[in-house]
CSV table of C-alpha atoms in Angstrom, one decimal:
chain,number,residue,atom,x,y,z
A,29,UNK,CA,-7.2,35.3,4.1
A,30,UNK,CA,-8.3,31.7,3.9
A,31,UNK,CA,-5.9,29.4,2.0
A,32,UNK,CA,-7.5,27.6,-0.9
A,33,UNK,CA,-6.4,24.1,-1.9
A,34,UNK,CA,-7.2,24.4,-5.6
A,35,UNK,CA,-5.8,25.5,-8.9
A,36,UNK,CA,-6.3,29.0,-10.2
A,37,UNK,CA,-5.1,29.7,-13.7
A,38,UNK,CA,-6.3,31.8,-16.6
A,39,UNK,CA,-9.5,32.9,-14.8
A,40,UNK,CA,-10.4,29.3,-14.0
A,41,UNK,CA,-10.6,27.7,-10.6
A,42,UNK,CA,-10.6,23.9,-10.3
A,43,UNK,CA,-9.7,21.3,-7.7
A,44,UNK,CA,-6.8,19.6,-9.4
A,45,UNK,CA,-4.6,19.2,-12.5
A,46,UNK,CA,-4.4,15.6,-13.7
A,47,UNK,CA,-1.8,14.7,-16.4
A,48,UNK,CA,-2.5,11.4,-18.2
A,49,UNK,CA,0.9,10.3,-19.6
A,50,UNK,CA,1.6,7.4,-22.0
A,51,UNK,CA,5.2,6.3,-22.6
A,52,UNK,CA,5.9,3.8,-25.4
A,53,UNK,CA,9.1,1.9,-26.2
A,54,UNK,CA,10.9,3.1,-23.1
A,55,UNK,CA,13.5,1.3,-21.0
A,56,UNK,CA,13.7,0.1,-17.4
A,57,UNK,CA,10.0,-0.7,-17.2
A,58,UNK,CA,10.7,-3.8,-15.1
A,59,UNK,CA,13.4,-2.3,-12.8
A,60,UNK,CA,12.1,-1.5,-9.3
A,61,UNK,CA,15.1,0.5,-8.1
A,62,UNK,CA,15.2,2.6,-11.3
A,63,UNK,CA,11.4,3.3,-11.3
A,64,UNK,CA,11.6,4.2,-7.6
A,65,UNK,CA,14.4,6.7,-8.3
A,66,UNK,CA,12.8,8.2,-11.4
A,67,UNK,CA,9.5,8.7,-9.6
A,68,UNK,CA,11.2,10.3,-6.6
A,69,UNK,CA,13.3,12.6,-8.9
A,70,UNK,CA,10.3,13.6,-11.0
A,71,UNK,CA,8.3,14.4,-7.9
A,72,UNK,CA,11.2,16.4,-6.5
A,73,UNK,CA,11.3,18.4,-9.7
A,74,UNK,CA,7.8,19.6,-9.0
A,75,UNK,CA,8.9,20.6,-5.5
A,76,UNK,CA,6.2,18.5,-3.9
A,77,UNK,CA,6.4,16.4,-0.7
A,78,UNK,CA,6.1,12.6,-0.8
A,79,UNK,CA,4.0,11.2,2.1
A,80,UNK,CA,4.1,7.6,1.0
A,81,UNK,CA,5.6,5.6,-1.9
A,82,UNK,CA,4.7,2.0,-2.7
A,83,UNK,CA,5.9,-0.1,-5.6
A,84,UNK,CA,4.9,-3.7,-6.5
A,85,UNK,CA,6.4,-6.0,-9.1
A,86,UNK,CA,4.3,-8.6,-10.7
A,87,UNK,CA,5.5,-12.0,-11.9
A,88,UNK,CA,5.9,-13.4,-14.4
A,89,UNK,CA,5.3,-10.3,-16.6
A,90,UNK,CA,7.8,-8.1,-14.7
A,91,UNK,CA,5.3,-5.3,-14.8
A,92,UNK,CA,5.4,-2.8,-12.0
A,93,UNK,CA,2.8,-0.7,-10.2
A,94,UNK,CA,3.8,2.2,-8.1
A,95,UNK,CA,1.9,4.9,-6.4
A,96,UNK,CA,3.1,7.9,-4.4
A,97,UNK,CA,0.8,9.9,-2.3
A,98,UNK,CA,2.0,13.4,-2.3
A,99,UNK,CA,1.1,16.4,-0.2
A,100,UNK,CA,-0.8,17.7,-3.3
A,101,UNK,CA,-2.4,14.4,-4.5
A,102,UNK,CA,-0.7,11.4,-6.2
A,103,UNK,CA,1.6,10.1,-8.9
A,104,UNK,CA,1.2,6.6,-10.2
A,105,UNK,CA,2.9,4.4,-12.7
A,106,UNK,CA,1.9,1.1,-14.2
A,107,UNK,CA,4.3,-0.6,-16.6
A,108,UNK,CA,3.7,-3.4,-19.2
A,109,UNK,CA,7.3,-4.4,-20.2
A,110,UNK,CA,5.8,-7.0,-22.6
A,111,UNK,CA,4.3,-4.1,-24.6
A,112,UNK,CA,7.1,-1.6,-23.8
A,113,UNK,CA,4.4,0.6,-22.4
A,114,UNK,CA,3.9,2.6,-19.2
A,115,UNK,CA,0.9,4.6,-18.0
A,116,UNK,CA,1.8,7.5,-15.7
A,117,UNK,CA,-0.6,9.8,-13.9
A,118,UNK,CA,0.3,13.0,-12.1
A,119,UNK,CA,-2.5,14.6,-10.1
A,120,UNK,CA,-1.7,17.8,-8.2
A,121,UNK,CA,-3.6,20.6,-6.6
A,122,UNK,CA,-2.6,24.1,-5.6
A,123,UNK,CA,0.0,26.0,-7.5
A,124,UNK,CA,2.2,23.0,-8.3
A,125,UNK,CA,3.3,22.7,-11.9
A,126,UNK,CA,3.0,18.9,-12.8
A,127,UNK,CA,4.7,19.5,-16.2
A,128,UNK,CA,8.1,19.9,-14.4
A,129,UNK,CA,8.0,16.1,-13.9
A,130,UNK,CA,8.0,15.3,-17.6
A,131,UNK,CA,11.7,16.1,-18.5
A,132,UNK,CA,12.8,13.9,-15.6
A,133,UNK,CA,10.5,11.0,-16.6
A,134,UNK,CA,11.7,11.3,-20.2
A,135,UNK,CA,15.3,11.3,-19.2
A,136,UNK,CA,14.7,8.3,-17.0
A,137,UNK,CA,12.7,6.1,-19.2
A,138,UNK,CA,13.8,7.3,-22.7
A,139,UNK,CA,10.5,6.6,-24.4
A,140,UNK,CA,10.4,6.8,-28.2
A,141,UNK,CA,6.8,8.0,-28.1
A,142,UNK,CA,5.0,10.1,-25.6
A,143,UNK,CA,1.4,11.3,-25.3
A,144,UNK,CA,0.2,13.7,-22.6
A,145,UNK,CA,-3.4,14.8,-21.9
A,146,UNK,CA,-4.4,17.3,-19.2
A,147,UNK,CA,-7.6,17.0,-17.3
A,148,UNK,CA,-8.9,19.8,-15.1
A,149,UNK,CA,-10.6,17.9,-12.2
A,150,UNK,CA,-13.4,19.5,-10.3
A,151,UNK,CA,-14.0,22.7,-12.2
A,152,UNK,CA,-15.4,25.2,-9.7
B,5,UNK,CA,-0.9,-20.3,-23.7
B,6,UNK,CA,0.8,-17.3,-22.4
B,7,UNK,CA,-1.4,-15.2,-20.0
B,8,UNK,CA,-1.9,-11.7,-21.2
B,9,UNK,CA,-2.2,-8.8,-18.7
B,10,UNK,CA,-4.3,-6.5,-20.7
B,11,UNK,CA,-8.0,-5.8,-21.6
B,12,UNK,CA,-9.6,-7.5,-24.6
B,13,UNK,CA,-13.1,-6.2,-25.5
B,14,UNK,CA,-15.1,-5.6,-28.7
B,15,UNK,CA,-12.1,-6.5,-30.8
B,16,UNK,CA,-9.9,-4.0,-29.0
B,17,UNK,CA,-6.8,-4.8,-27.0
B,18,UNK,CA,-5.4,-2.3,-24.5
B,19,UNK,CA,-3.3,-2.3,-21.4
B,20,UNK,CA,-5.8,-0.9,-18.9
B,21,UNK,CA,-9.3,0.6,-18.3
B,22,UNK,CA,-9.2,3.9,-16.4
B,23,UNK,CA,-12.4,5.4,-15.0
B,24,UNK,CA,-12.3,9.1,-14.2
B,25,UNK,CA,-15.0,9.7,-11.7
B,26,UNK,CA,-16.3,13.0,-10.3
B,27,UNK,CA,-18.6,13.1,-7.3
B,28,UNK,CA,-20.3,16.4,-6.3
B,29,UNK,CA,-22.3,17.3,-3.2
B,30,UNK,CA,-21.6,14.0,-1.5
B,31,UNK,CA,-21.2,13.2,2.2
B,32,UNK,CA,-18.4,11.9,4.4
B,33,UNK,CA,-15.6,13.5,2.3
B,34,UNK,CA,-13.6,14.2,5.5
B,35,UNK,CA,-14.2,10.9,7.3
B,36,UNK,CA,-11.1,8.7,7.2
B,37,UNK,CA,-12.9,5.5,8.5
B,38,UNK,CA,-15.8,5.9,6.2
B,39,UNK,CA,-13.6,6.6,3.1
B,40,UNK,CA,-11.4,3.6,4.1
B,41,UNK,CA,-14.5,1.3,4.3
B,42,UNK,CA,-16.1,2.6,1.1
B,43,UNK,CA,-12.9,2.2,-0.9
B,44,UNK,CA,-12.4,-1.3,0.4
B,45,UNK,CA,-16.0,-2.3,-0.3
B,46,UNK,CA,-15.9,-0.8,-3.8
B,47,UNK,CA,-12.7,-2.7,-4.6
B,48,UNK,CA,-14.2,-5.9,-3.2
B,49,UNK,CA,-17.2,-5.5,-5.5
B,50,UNK,CA,-14.8,-5.7,-8.5
B,51,UNK,CA,-13.3,-8.9,-7.1
B,52,UNK,CA,-9.9,-7.5,-7.0
B,53,UNK,CA,-7.1,-7.8,-4.5
B,54,UNK,CA,-5.7,-4.9,-2.4
B,55,UNK,CA,-2.0,-5.0,-2.0
B,56,UNK,CA,-1.7,-1.8,-0.1
B,57,UNK,CA,-4.1,1.0,1.0
B,58,UNK,CA,-2.9,4.4,2.3
B,59,UNK,CA,-5.0,7.3,3.4
B,60,UNK,CA,-3.9,10.8,4.5
B,61,UNK,CA,-6.0,13.6,6.0
B,62,UNK,CA,-5.0,17.2,5.5
B,63,UNK,CA,-5.6,20.0,7.9
B,64,UNK,CA,-7.2,22.5,8.1
B,65,UNK,CA,-9.3,21.6,5.1
B,66,UNK,CA,-10.2,18.1,6.2
B,67,UNK,CA,-9.5,16.9,2.6
B,68,UNK,CA,-8.4,13.3,2.3
B,69,UNK,CA,-6.1,11.5,-0.2
B,70,UNK,CA,-6.3,7.8,-0.5
B,71,UNK,CA,-4.6,5.3,-2.8
B,72,UNK,CA,-5.0,1.6,-3.0
B,73,UNK,CA,-2.5,-0.4,-5.1
B,74,UNK,CA,-4.5,-3.4,-6.3
B,75,UNK,CA,-3.3,-6.5,-8.1
B,76,UNK,CA,-4.7,-5.0,-11.3
B,77,UNK,CA,-3.5,-1.4,-10.9
B,78,UNK,CA,-4.9,1.3,-8.6
B,79,UNK,CA,-7.9,3.1,-7.1
B,80,UNK,CA,-7.4,6.7,-5.8
B,81,UNK,CA,-9.6,9.2,-4.1
B,82,UNK,CA,-9.0,12.9,-3.3
B,83,UNK,CA,-11.6,14.9,-1.5
B,84,UNK,CA,-12.2,18.6,-1.2
B,85,UNK,CA,-14.9,18.8,1.6
B,86,UNK,CA,-14.9,22.7,1.2
B,87,UNK,CA,-16.2,22.2,-2.4
B,88,UNK,CA,-18.2,19.1,-1.6
B,89,UNK,CA,-16.2,17.4,-4.4
B,90,UNK,CA,-14.3,14.1,-4.7
B,91,UNK,CA,-12.1,12.9,-7.6
B,92,UNK,CA,-12.0,9.1,-7.8
B,93,UNK,CA,-9.9,7.1,-10.3
B,94,UNK,CA,-10.2,3.4,-10.9
B,95,UNK,CA,-7.5,1.9,-13.1
B,96,UNK,CA,-7.6,-1.8,-13.8
B,97,UNK,CA,-6.2,-4.3,-16.3
B,98,UNK,CA,-7.2,-7.8,-17.3
B,99,UNK,CA,-10.8,-8.8,-17.3
B,100,UNK,CA,-11.8,-6.8,-14.2
B,101,UNK,CA,-15.0,-4.7,-14.6
B,102,UNK,CA,-14.3,-1.4,-12.9
B,103,UNK,CA,-17.9,-0.3,-13.2
B,104,UNK,CA,-18.9,-2.7,-10.5
B,105,UNK,CA,-17.3,-0.3,-8.0
B,106,UNK,CA,-19.7,2.6,-8.9
B,107,UNK,CA,-22.9,1.5,-7.1
B,108,UNK,CA,-20.8,0.9,-3.9
B,109,UNK,CA,-19.2,4.4,-4.2
B,110,UNK,CA,-22.6,6.0,-4.9
B,111,UNK,CA,-24.2,4.2,-1.9
B,112,UNK,CA,-21.3,5.3,0.3
B,113,UNK,CA,-20.9,8.9,-0.6
B,114,UNK,CA,-24.4,9.7,-1.8
B,115,UNK,CA,-23.3,12.3,-4.4
B,116,UNK,CA,-26.0,14.5,-5.9
B,117,UNK,CA,-24.1,14.7,-9.2
B,118,UNK,CA,-21.8,12.2,-10.8
B,119,UNK,CA,-19.6,12.2,-13.9
B,120,UNK,CA,-17.8,9.2,-15.3
B,121,UNK,CA,-15.3,9.2,-18.2
B,122,UNK,CA,-13.6,6.1,-19.4
B,123,UNK,CA,-10.1,6.0,-20.9
B,124,UNK,CA,-8.6,3.1,-22.6
B,125,UNK,CA,-4.9,3.3,-21.6
B,126,UNK,CA,-2.2,1.8,-23.9
B,127,UNK,CA,-4.2,0.8,-26.9
B,128,UNK,CA,-2.3,-2.1,-28.5
């Protein structure tokens, strides 16, 4: 049987699941080592393989951009410490459950407010 | 005056503009060199600086994942050649116009169907 690289759930088939996550009033939004660790741990919680992880810190704002290419797509974070805001995206395909990353991200960044939206990308 | 790293438009202020782009029935969705060139050209069209560009090809599907970290956030692409589908994200902050990338992406991949949604991330 040919392996399919897509999501199958509730009689739907689509290319990828994309979580759009907003964290407000969190901590460590300008710490490179902490963001690196939290990202790695959250990806590990989903049992997915990191192919590549890059982080950049911007001055003078202290904001950080980080993107991991994973076997099953990508995880990104962009932080605005001056607004105490971080935008996090988790895009996976296959049978990976991206929601498993959320408790790890919450524990790491301790946001006071969270919003999560789910997009089904590439409905087949 | 303190520089702000956010978007200001139509009396709104928000951290970033995120375009969610779906390309169907396009070409070159399994070509690493073409995807690399199209991504670079589309980012150049927005007059933004690439800090890092990583692409990975998956076998046996031939699907490609690519992510560029840019000065103003990120651009990602994930292709499913078996479904003739590509998911492209452009996330920018500041006064960058991400829509300038779209004609370049269209010219490169020649999709027969396109969908674009815009998210305003981190409304302030």
